[in-house]
mmCIF file of C-alpha atoms and ligand atoms in Angstrom:
data_model
loop_
_atom_site.group_PDB
_atom_site.id
_atom_site.type_symbol
_atom_site.label_atom_id
_atom_site.label_comp_id
_atom_site.label_asym_id
_atom_site.label_seq_id
_atom_site.Cartn_x
_atom_site.Cartn_y
_atom_site.Cartn_z
ATOM 1 C CA MET L 1 -32.039 -40.123 28.810
ATOM 2 C CA ILE L 2 -29.884 -38.221 26.164
ATOM 3 C CA ILE L 3 -27.003 -40.403 24.609
ATOM 4 C CA SER L 4 -24.067 -38.747 23.181
ATOM 5 C CA PRO L 5 -21.856 -41.267 21.462
ATOM 6 C CA SER L 6 -18.232 -40.315 21.508
ATOM 7 C CA VAL L 7 -16.699 -40.454 17.978
ATOM 8 C CA LEU L 8 -13.250 -40.765 19.600
ATOM 9 C CA SER L 9 -13.900 -44.507 19.234
ATOM 10 C CA LEU L 10 -15.517 -44.456 15.783
ATOM 11 C CA ASP L 11 -13.609 -46.441 13.045
ATOM 12 C CA PHE L 12 -12.427 -43.579 10.688
ATOM 13 C CA CYS L 13 -12.094 -46.009 7.791
ATOM 14 C CA LYS L 14 -15.931 -46.353 8.239
ATOM 15 C CA ILE L 15 -16.957 -42.854 8.999
ATOM 16 C CA ASN L 16 -19.937 -42.739 6.423
ATOM 17 C CA GLU L 17 -21.255 -46.175 7.520
ATOM 18 C CA GLN L 18 -20.818 -45.695 11.225
ATOM 19 C CA THR L 19 -22.296 -42.209 11.209
ATOM 20 C CA GLU L 20 -25.397 -43.323 9.269
ATOM 21 C CA GLN L 21 -25.762 -45.984 11.989
ATOM 22 C CA LEU L 22 -25.700 -43.182 14.631
ATOM 23 C CA ASN L 23 -28.294 -41.257 12.611
ATOM 24 C CA ARG L 24 -30.592 -44.305 12.651
ATOM 25 C CA SER L 25 -29.937 -44.800 16.361
ATOM 26 C CA LYS L 26 -31.677 -43.367 19.331
ATOM 27 C CA ALA L 27 -28.768 -41.029 19.934
ATOM 28 C CA GLU L 28 -29.729 -37.284 20.009
ATOM 29 C CA TRP L 29 -26.178 -35.957 20.405
ATOM 30 C CA LEU L 30 -22.841 -36.602 18.984
ATOM 31 C CA HIS L 31 -19.776 -36.122 21.321
ATOM 32 C CA PHE L 32 -16.628 -34.628 19.796
ATOM 33 C CA ASP L 33 -13.514 -34.871 21.985
ATOM 34 C CA VAL L 34 -10.928 -32.273 21.173
ATOM 35 C CA MET L 35 -7.403 -32.668 22.852
ATOM 36 C CA ASP L 36 -4.539 -30.366 22.309
ATOM 37 C CA GLY L 37 -1.454 -32.465 23.375
ATOM 38 C CA HIS L 38 -0.922 -30.095 26.298
ATOM 39 C CA PHE L 39 -3.872 -30.142 28.730
ATOM 40 C CA VAL L 40 -4.004 -33.867 28.010
ATOM 41 C CA PRO L 41 -1.298 -36.138 26.602
ATOM 42 C CA ASN L 42 -3.184 -36.899 23.430
ATOM 43 C CA LEU L 43 -4.008 -35.112 20.295
ATOM 44 C CA THR L 44 -7.282 -35.572 18.350
ATOM 45 C CA PHE L 45 -9.417 -33.576 15.915
ATOM 46 C CA GLY L 46 -9.429 -30.144 14.387
ATOM 47 C CA PRO L 47 -12.285 -28.124 13.017
ATOM 48 C CA ASP L 48 -12.384 -29.628 9.610
ATOM 49 C CA ILE L 49 -13.279 -32.987 10.983
ATOM 50 C CA LEU L 50 -16.301 -31.381 12.863
ATOM 51 C CA LYS L 51 -17.293 -29.765 9.733
ATOM 52 C CA ALA L 52 -17.455 -33.253 8.105
ATOM 53 C CA PHE L 53 -19.771 -34.647 10.805
ATOM 54 C CA ARG L 54 -21.964 -31.578 10.424
ATOM 55 C CA ARG L 55 -22.405 -32.589 6.750
ATOM 56 C CA LEU L 56 -23.046 -36.260 7.565
ATOM 57 C CA SER L 57 -25.443 -35.855 10.543
ATOM 58 C CA ASN L 58 -28.127 -33.702 12.135
ATOM 59 C CA LEU L 59 -27.255 -34.755 15.642
ATOM 60 C CA PHE L 60 -26.560 -32.089 18.123
ATOM 61 C CA LEU L 61 -22.850 -31.368 18.113
ATOM 62 C CA ASP L 62 -21.550 -31.709 21.650
ATOM 63 C CA VAL L 63 -17.991 -30.525 21.586
ATOM 64 C CA HIS L 64 -15.738 -31.262 24.687
ATOM 65 C CA ILE L 65 -12.551 -29.311 24.585
ATOM 66 C CA MET L 66 -9.695 -30.735 26.664
ATOM 67 C CA VAL L 67 -7.391 -27.842 25.985
ATOM 68 C CA SER L 68 -5.229 -25.336 27.800
ATOM 69 C CA ASN L 69 -6.659 -22.365 25.928
ATOM 70 C CA PRO L 70 -10.490 -22.705 26.017
ATOM 71 C CA LEU L 71 -11.220 -19.205 24.915
ATOM 72 C CA PHE L 72 -9.312 -19.538 21.687
ATOM 73 C CA PHE L 73 -10.567 -23.113 20.853
ATOM 74 C CA SER L 74 -14.240 -22.182 21.529
ATOM 75 C CA ASP L 75 -14.217 -19.825 18.658
ATOM 76 C CA VAL L 76 -12.471 -22.256 16.336
ATOM 77 C CA PHE L 77 -15.111 -24.933 17.021
ATOM 78 C CA ILE L 78 -18.041 -22.615 17.129
ATOM 79 C CA ASP L 79 -17.036 -21.396 13.582
ATOM 80 C CA ALA L 80 -16.929 -25.140 12.597
ATOM 81 C CA GLY L 81 -20.490 -25.777 13.737
ATOM 82 C CA ALA L 82 -20.393 -26.657 17.466
ATOM 83 C CA GLU L 83 -23.765 -26.299 19.225
ATOM 84 C CA MET L 84 -22.248 -26.600 22.702
ATOM 85 C CA ILE L 85 -18.787 -26.026 23.900
ATOM 86 C CA THR L 86 -17.886 -27.853 27.155
ATOM 87 C CA PHE L 87 -14.455 -26.631 28.597
ATOM 88 C CA HIS L 88 -12.541 -27.635 31.604
ATOM 89 C CA TYR L 89 -12.690 -25.844 35.053
ATOM 90 C CA GLU L 90 -9.049 -26.868 35.521
ATOM 91 C CA ALA L 91 -7.938 -24.952 32.378
ATOM 92 C CA CYS L 92 -9.195 -21.628 33.953
ATOM 93 C CA LYS L 93 -7.198 -19.510 36.489
ATOM 94 C CA ASP L 94 -10.272 -18.650 38.513
ATOM 95 C CA ASN L 95 -14.110 -18.445 38.530
ATOM 96 C CA GLU L 96 -14.114 -15.162 36.694
ATOM 97 C CA GLU L 97 -12.255 -16.713 33.846
ATOM 98 C CA CYS L 98 -14.803 -19.500 33.600
ATOM 99 C CA LEU L 99 -17.581 -17.092 33.523
ATOM 100 C CA MET L 100 -16.017 -14.839 31.013
ATOM 101 C CA ILE L 101 -15.623 -17.790 28.581
ATOM 102 C CA ALA L 102 -19.132 -18.962 29.315
ATOM 103 C CA LYS L 103 -20.376 -15.487 28.424
ATOM 104 C CA HIS L 104 -18.359 -15.433 25.210
ATOM 105 C CA ILE L 105 -19.755 -18.856 24.130
ATOM 106 C CA HIS L 106 -23.366 -17.693 24.928
ATOM 107 C CA ASP L 107 -22.910 -14.393 23.174
ATOM 108 C CA ARG L 108 -21.881 -16.501 20.108
ATOM 109 C CA GLY L 109 -25.249 -18.162 20.336
ATOM 110 C CA ILE L 110 -24.616 -21.613 21.503
ATOM 111 C CA LYS L 111 -24.677 -23.578 24.835
ATOM 112 C CA ALA L 112 -21.889 -23.663 27.397
ATOM 113 C CA GLY L 113 -20.723 -26.586 29.561
ATOM 114 C CA ILE L 114 -18.175 -26.812 32.353
ATOM 115 C CA SER L 115 -16.252 -30.013 33.069
ATOM 116 C CA ILE L 116 -14.366 -31.391 36.048
ATOM 117 C CA LYS L 117 -11.631 -34.033 36.125
ATOM 118 C CA PRO L 118 -11.904 -37.031 38.488
ATOM 119 C CA ASN L 119 -9.815 -35.201 41.244
ATOM 120 C CA THR L 120 -11.698 -32.038 41.184
ATOM 121 C CA ASP L 121 -14.428 -31.688 43.879
ATOM 122 C CA VAL L 122 -17.954 -30.429 42.754
ATOM 123 C CA SER L 123 -17.785 -27.825 45.429
ATOM 124 C CA VAL L 124 -15.462 -25.564 43.312
ATOM 125 C CA LEU L 125 -18.489 -25.118 41.012
ATOM 126 C CA LYS L 126 -20.914 -23.823 43.682
ATOM 127 C CA ASP L 127 -20.776 -20.277 42.679
ATOM 128 C CA ILE L 128 -20.737 -20.655 38.960
ATOM 129 C CA LEU L 129 -22.871 -23.765 38.179
ATOM 130 C CA GLY L 130 -26.064 -21.823 37.449
ATOM 131 C CA THR L 131 -24.528 -20.140 34.501
ATOM 132 C CA PHE L 132 -23.861 -23.305 32.652
ATOM 133 C CA ASP L 133 -26.295 -25.370 30.427
ATOM 134 C CA LEU L 134 -24.263 -28.468 31.339
ATOM 135 C CA VAL L 135 -21.906 -29.824 33.844
ATOM 136 C CA LEU L 136 -19.686 -32.702 32.692
ATOM 137 C CA VAL L 137 -18.431 -35.202 35.354
ATOM 138 C CA MET L 138 -15.363 -36.966 34.026
ATOM 139 C CA SER L 139 -15.537 -40.511 35.233
ATOM 140 C CA VAL L 140 -11.928 -41.388 33.831
ATOM 141 C CA GLU L 141 -8.844 -39.206 33.540
ATOM 142 C CA PRO L 142 -9.456 -37.235 30.272
ATOM 143 C CA GLY L 143 -7.228 -38.130 27.359
ATOM 144 C CA PHE L 144 -8.109 -41.658 26.113
ATOM 145 C CA GLY L 145 -11.143 -43.905 25.452
ATOM 146 C CA GLY L 146 -11.553 -47.419 26.799
ATOM 147 C CA GLN L 147 -10.639 -46.736 30.469
ATOM 148 C CA SER L 148 -12.583 -48.101 33.430
ATOM 149 C CA PHE L 149 -15.373 -46.130 35.185
ATOM 150 C CA MET L 150 -14.168 -44.365 38.431
ATOM 151 C CA MET L 151 -16.881 -44.851 41.103
ATOM 152 C CA ASN L 152 -16.346 -41.421 42.750
ATOM 153 C CA ALA L 153 -18.208 -39.943 39.761
ATOM 154 C CA ILE L 154 -21.566 -41.380 41.412
ATOM 155 C CA ASP L 155 -21.330 -39.318 44.531
ATOM 156 C CA LYS L 156 -20.402 -36.266 42.384
ATOM 157 C CA ILE L 157 -23.508 -36.768 40.153
ATOM 158 C CA LYS L 158 -25.698 -37.056 43.376
ATOM 159 C CA THR L 159 -24.392 -33.926 44.850
ATOM 160 C CA LEU L 160 -24.840 -31.970 41.676
ATOM 161 C CA ARG L 161 -28.307 -33.288 41.274
ATOM 162 C CA THR L 162 -29.133 -31.878 44.768
ATOM 163 C CA MET L 163 -27.385 -28.557 44.089
ATOM 164 C CA ILE L 164 -29.258 -28.125 40.720
ATOM 165 C CA ASP L 165 -32.636 -29.103 41.980
ATOM 166 C CA ASP L 166 -32.305 -27.047 45.282
ATOM 167 C CA ASN L 167 -31.340 -23.891 43.208
ATOM 168 C CA HIS L 168 -33.761 -24.512 40.314
ATOM 169 C CA TYR L 169 -31.002 -24.389 37.820
ATOM 170 C CA ASN L 170 -31.538 -25.605 34.169
ATOM 171 C CA THR L 171 -28.103 -27.255 34.151
ATOM 172 C CA LEU L 172 -27.848 -30.847 32.684
ATOM 173 C CA ILE L 173 -25.524 -33.393 34.161
ATOM 174 C CA GLN L 174 -23.411 -35.280 31.823
ATOM 175 C CA VAL L 175 -21.000 -38.155 32.530
ATOM 176 C CA ASP L 176 -18.171 -39.218 30.323
ATOM 177 C CA GLY L 177 -15.794 -42.179 30.608
ATOM 178 C CA GLY L 178 -16.152 -45.959 31.074
ATOM 179 C CA ILE L 179 -19.912 -45.972 30.356
ATOM 180 C CA ASN L 180 -21.500 -49.324 29.525
ATOM 181 C CA GLN L 181 -25.046 -50.808 30.469
ATOM 182 C CA GLU L 182 -24.043 -51.355 34.008
ATOM 183 C CA THR L 183 -22.260 -48.028 34.849
ATOM 184 C CA ALA L 184 -25.100 -46.269 32.813
ATOM 185 C CA THR L 185 -27.638 -47.623 35.347
ATOM 186 C CA LEU L 186 -25.657 -46.363 38.270
ATOM 187 C CA CYS L 187 -25.380 -42.960 36.819
ATOM 188 C CA LYS L 188 -29.146 -42.852 35.934
ATOM 189 C CA ASP L 189 -30.108 -43.746 39.520
ATOM 190 C CA ALA L 190 -27.697 -41.023 40.720
ATOM 191 C CA GLY L 191 -29.521 -38.449 38.473
ATOM 192 C CA VAL L 192 -27.562 -37.951 35.312
ATOM 193 C CA ASP L 193 -29.244 -36.460 32.201
ATOM 194 C CA VAL L 194 -26.645 -37.147 29.478
ATOM 195 C CA LEU L 195 -24.494 -40.213 28.975
ATOM 196 C CA VAL L 196 -21.424 -40.149 26.808
ATOM 197 C CA ALA L 197 -20.249 -43.536 25.583
ATOM 198 C CA GLY L 198 -17.387 -44.349 23.144
ATOM 199 C CA SER L 199 -15.879 -47.864 23.295
ATOM 200 C CA TYR L 200 -19.293 -49.455 24.503
ATOM 201 C CA VAL L 201 -21.152 -47.986 21.420
ATOM 202 C CA PHE L 202 -18.502 -48.500 18.604
ATOM 203 C CA LYS L 203 -17.251 -51.901 19.738
ATOM 204 C CA ASN L 204 -20.777 -53.360 19.701
ATOM 205 C CA ASP L 205 -23.756 -53.141 17.254
ATOM 206 C CA ILE L 206 -24.034 -49.274 17.325
ATOM 207 C CA GLU L 207 -27.850 -49.008 17.258
ATOM 208 C CA LYS L 208 -28.407 -51.830 19.782
ATOM 209 C CA ALA L 209 -25.633 -50.442 22.111
ATOM 210 C CA VAL L 210 -27.289 -47.036 22.043
ATOM 211 C CA GLU L 211 -30.695 -48.397 22.657
ATOM 212 C CA SER L 212 -29.443 -50.410 25.710
ATOM 213 C CA LEU L 213 -28.267 -47.124 27.229
ATOM 214 C CA CYS L 214 -31.510 -45.184 26.882
HETATM 215 C C1 DX5 H 1 -11.893 -39.156 27.299
HETATM 216 C C2 DX5 H 1 -13.123 -38.685 26.426
HETATM 217 C C3 DX5 H 1 -14.308 -39.571 26.353
HETATM 218 C C4 DX5 H 1 -13.962 -40.909 25.815
HETATM 219 C C5 DX5 H 1 -14.829 -41.922 26.378
HETATM 220 O O1 DX5 H 1 -10.973 -38.000 27.403
HETATM 221 O O2 DX5 H 1 -13.627 -37.464 27.028
HETATM 222 O O3 DX5 H 1 -15.369 -38.890 25.708
HETATM 223 O O4 DX5 H 1 -14.239 -40.897 24.344
HETATM 224 O O5 DX5 H 1 -14.597 -43.095 25.974
HETATM 225 P P1 DX5 H 1 -15.127 -44.465 26.692
HETATM 226 O O6 DX5 H 1 -16.572 -44.328 26.580
HETATM 227 O O7 DX5 H 1 -14.441 -45.549 25.781
HETATM 228 O O8 DX5 H 1 -14.592 -44.452 28.046
HETATM 229 ZN ZN1 ZN H 2 -15.467 -36.381 26.192
#
């Protein structure tokens, strides 16, 4: 199981200390939430903060952009060191736009992910899923850490597992929002590959919390 701690919940007064703890933990990825104050009602990090994490850590930089203009912000964060950009299906006007952005990200040499919000059905992805390296199932409304896990994510993960396996795609399934030891187990049983966890990791002993999710 790949664990991707969300630095949205990191204590930025302790950025060195907590990033060192992540480096020592079993986490392989670092999840970086970009919010533009438009696609979601919150504002988070710009590219210079991602560059700081690049210098502090060798973890794989998993960048989740909750923005209305994914093409523009993909370039901004690829320039800053992103190794994967995951953008929202809901931010695109149609499948062609999703595929065009995925191609742009791939042409720049990194991985591309597509995310769906809790009210978006997985069936919308059926014609484009195979193009993506990752599909992100949001198990809370995007915008804030610390919310409760929405159970409808479990059926979405199961459906995606079947779609991916039946078609022999290489797409990883990631889940984000309200992950703790209990919800992680439900997601694993449903067939998830990557767990994002914010509050659970940073409000506990970081290394032990990551280990408990593996
Ligand atoms: C929410 C973000 C999540 C968030 C998860 O919009 O995409 O990555 O940090 O936080 P927790 O684990 O606290 O629900
Ligand atoms: Zn996220």
